[in-house]
CSV table of C-alpha atoms in Angstrom, one decimal:
chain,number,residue,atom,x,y,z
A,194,UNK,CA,-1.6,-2.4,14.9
A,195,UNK,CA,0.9,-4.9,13.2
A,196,UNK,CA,4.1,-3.6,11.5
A,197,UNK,CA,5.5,-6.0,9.1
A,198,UNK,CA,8.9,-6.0,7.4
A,199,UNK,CA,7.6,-8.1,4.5
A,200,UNK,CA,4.4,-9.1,2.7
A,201,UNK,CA,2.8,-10.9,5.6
A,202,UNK,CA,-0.8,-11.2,5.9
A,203,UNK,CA,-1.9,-9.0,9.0
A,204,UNK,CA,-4.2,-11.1,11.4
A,205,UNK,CA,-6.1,-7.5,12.1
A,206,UNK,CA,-6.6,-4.0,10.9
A,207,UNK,CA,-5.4,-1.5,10.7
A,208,UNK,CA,-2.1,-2.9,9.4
A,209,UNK,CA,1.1,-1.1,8.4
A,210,UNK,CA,3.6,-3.1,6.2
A,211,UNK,CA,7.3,-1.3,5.6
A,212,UNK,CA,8.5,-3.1,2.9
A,213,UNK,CA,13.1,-3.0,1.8
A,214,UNK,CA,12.2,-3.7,-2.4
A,215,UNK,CA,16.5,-3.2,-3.0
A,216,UNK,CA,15.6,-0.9,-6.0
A,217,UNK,CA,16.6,3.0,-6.0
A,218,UNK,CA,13.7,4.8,-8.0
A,219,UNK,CA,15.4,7.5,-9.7
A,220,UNK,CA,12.8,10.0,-9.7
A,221,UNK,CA,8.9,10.4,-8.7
A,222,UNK,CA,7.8,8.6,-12.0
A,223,UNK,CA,9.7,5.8,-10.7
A,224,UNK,CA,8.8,5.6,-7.0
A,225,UNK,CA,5.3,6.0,-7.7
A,226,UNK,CA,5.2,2.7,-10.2
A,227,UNK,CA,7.6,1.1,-7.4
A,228,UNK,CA,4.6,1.9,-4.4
A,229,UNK,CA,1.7,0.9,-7.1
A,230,UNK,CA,3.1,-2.5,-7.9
A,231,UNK,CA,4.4,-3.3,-3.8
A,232,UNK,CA,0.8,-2.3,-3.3
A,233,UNK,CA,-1.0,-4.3,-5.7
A,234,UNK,CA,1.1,-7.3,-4.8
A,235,UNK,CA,0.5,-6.8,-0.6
A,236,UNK,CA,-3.1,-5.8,-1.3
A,237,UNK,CA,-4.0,-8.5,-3.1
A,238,UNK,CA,-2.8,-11.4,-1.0
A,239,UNK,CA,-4.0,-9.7,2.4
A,240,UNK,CA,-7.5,-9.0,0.7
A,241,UNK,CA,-7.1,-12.6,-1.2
A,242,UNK,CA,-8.0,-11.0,-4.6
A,243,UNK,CA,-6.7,-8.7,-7.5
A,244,UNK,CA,-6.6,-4.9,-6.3
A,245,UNK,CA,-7.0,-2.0,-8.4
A,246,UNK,CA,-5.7,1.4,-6.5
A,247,UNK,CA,-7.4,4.6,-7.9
A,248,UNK,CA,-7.5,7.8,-6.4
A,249,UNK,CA,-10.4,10.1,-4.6
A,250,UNK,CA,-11.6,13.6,-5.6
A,251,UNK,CA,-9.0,15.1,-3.1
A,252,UNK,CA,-6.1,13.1,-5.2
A,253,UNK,CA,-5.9,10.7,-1.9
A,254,UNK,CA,-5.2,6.2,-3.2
A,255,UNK,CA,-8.3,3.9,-2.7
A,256,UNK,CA,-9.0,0.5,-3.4
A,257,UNK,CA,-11.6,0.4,-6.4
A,258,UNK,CA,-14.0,-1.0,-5.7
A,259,UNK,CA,-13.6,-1.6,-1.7
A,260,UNK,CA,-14.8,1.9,-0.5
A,261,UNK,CA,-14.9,0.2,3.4
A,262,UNK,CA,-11.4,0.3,3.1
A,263,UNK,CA,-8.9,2.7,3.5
A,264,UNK,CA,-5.1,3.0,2.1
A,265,UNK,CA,-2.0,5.2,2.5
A,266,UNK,CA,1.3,4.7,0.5
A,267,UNK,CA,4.5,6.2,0.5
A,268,UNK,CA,8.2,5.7,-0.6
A,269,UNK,CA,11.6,6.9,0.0
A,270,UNK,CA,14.7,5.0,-0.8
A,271,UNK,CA,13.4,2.3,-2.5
A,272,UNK,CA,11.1,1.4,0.9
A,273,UNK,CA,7.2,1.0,0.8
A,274,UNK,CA,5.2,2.3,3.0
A,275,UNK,CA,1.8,1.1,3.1
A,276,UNK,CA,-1.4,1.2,5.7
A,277,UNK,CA,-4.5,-0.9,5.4
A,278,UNK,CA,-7.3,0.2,7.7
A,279,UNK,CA,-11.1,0.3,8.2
A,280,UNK,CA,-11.2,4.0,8.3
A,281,UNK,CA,-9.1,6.8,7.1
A,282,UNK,CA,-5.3,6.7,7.2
């Protein structure tokens, strides 16, 4: 597994990218938009293409699209959390 502290492209999966953005989300509205837009960004240059993240029937992210992938975000503190991986997260 590779941990990166920035937007890196992983050489493998899965992959786990912690991500310092320096903005304080103010509430869950917020930190949700902050995880979308980190994830979109990282996403899109480790897959080399736009990503659009939609959610499951259980409420769980997923790459539209890209069902052989798997994705898990989080936030706290202004830090992104984010896992890329061939099966589930």
């Amino acid at each position: 597994m590779n941990w990166l502290d920035r937007a890196a492209i992983a050489d493998s999966l899965p992959a786990v990218w912690l991500i310092a953005t320096g903005r304080a989300p103010r509430n869950i509205d917020e930190r949700s938009a902050l995880r979308r837009s980190v994830a979109r960004e990282v996403l899109g240059r480790q897959l080399g293409q736009p990503v659009a993240i939609a959610h499951d029937d259980a409420g769980r992210p997923q790459l539209a699209g890209l069902p052989e992938l798997h994705i898990s975000l989080a936030t706290r503190g202004g830090v992104v959390a984010l896992a890329l991986a061939q099966n589930p997260v």
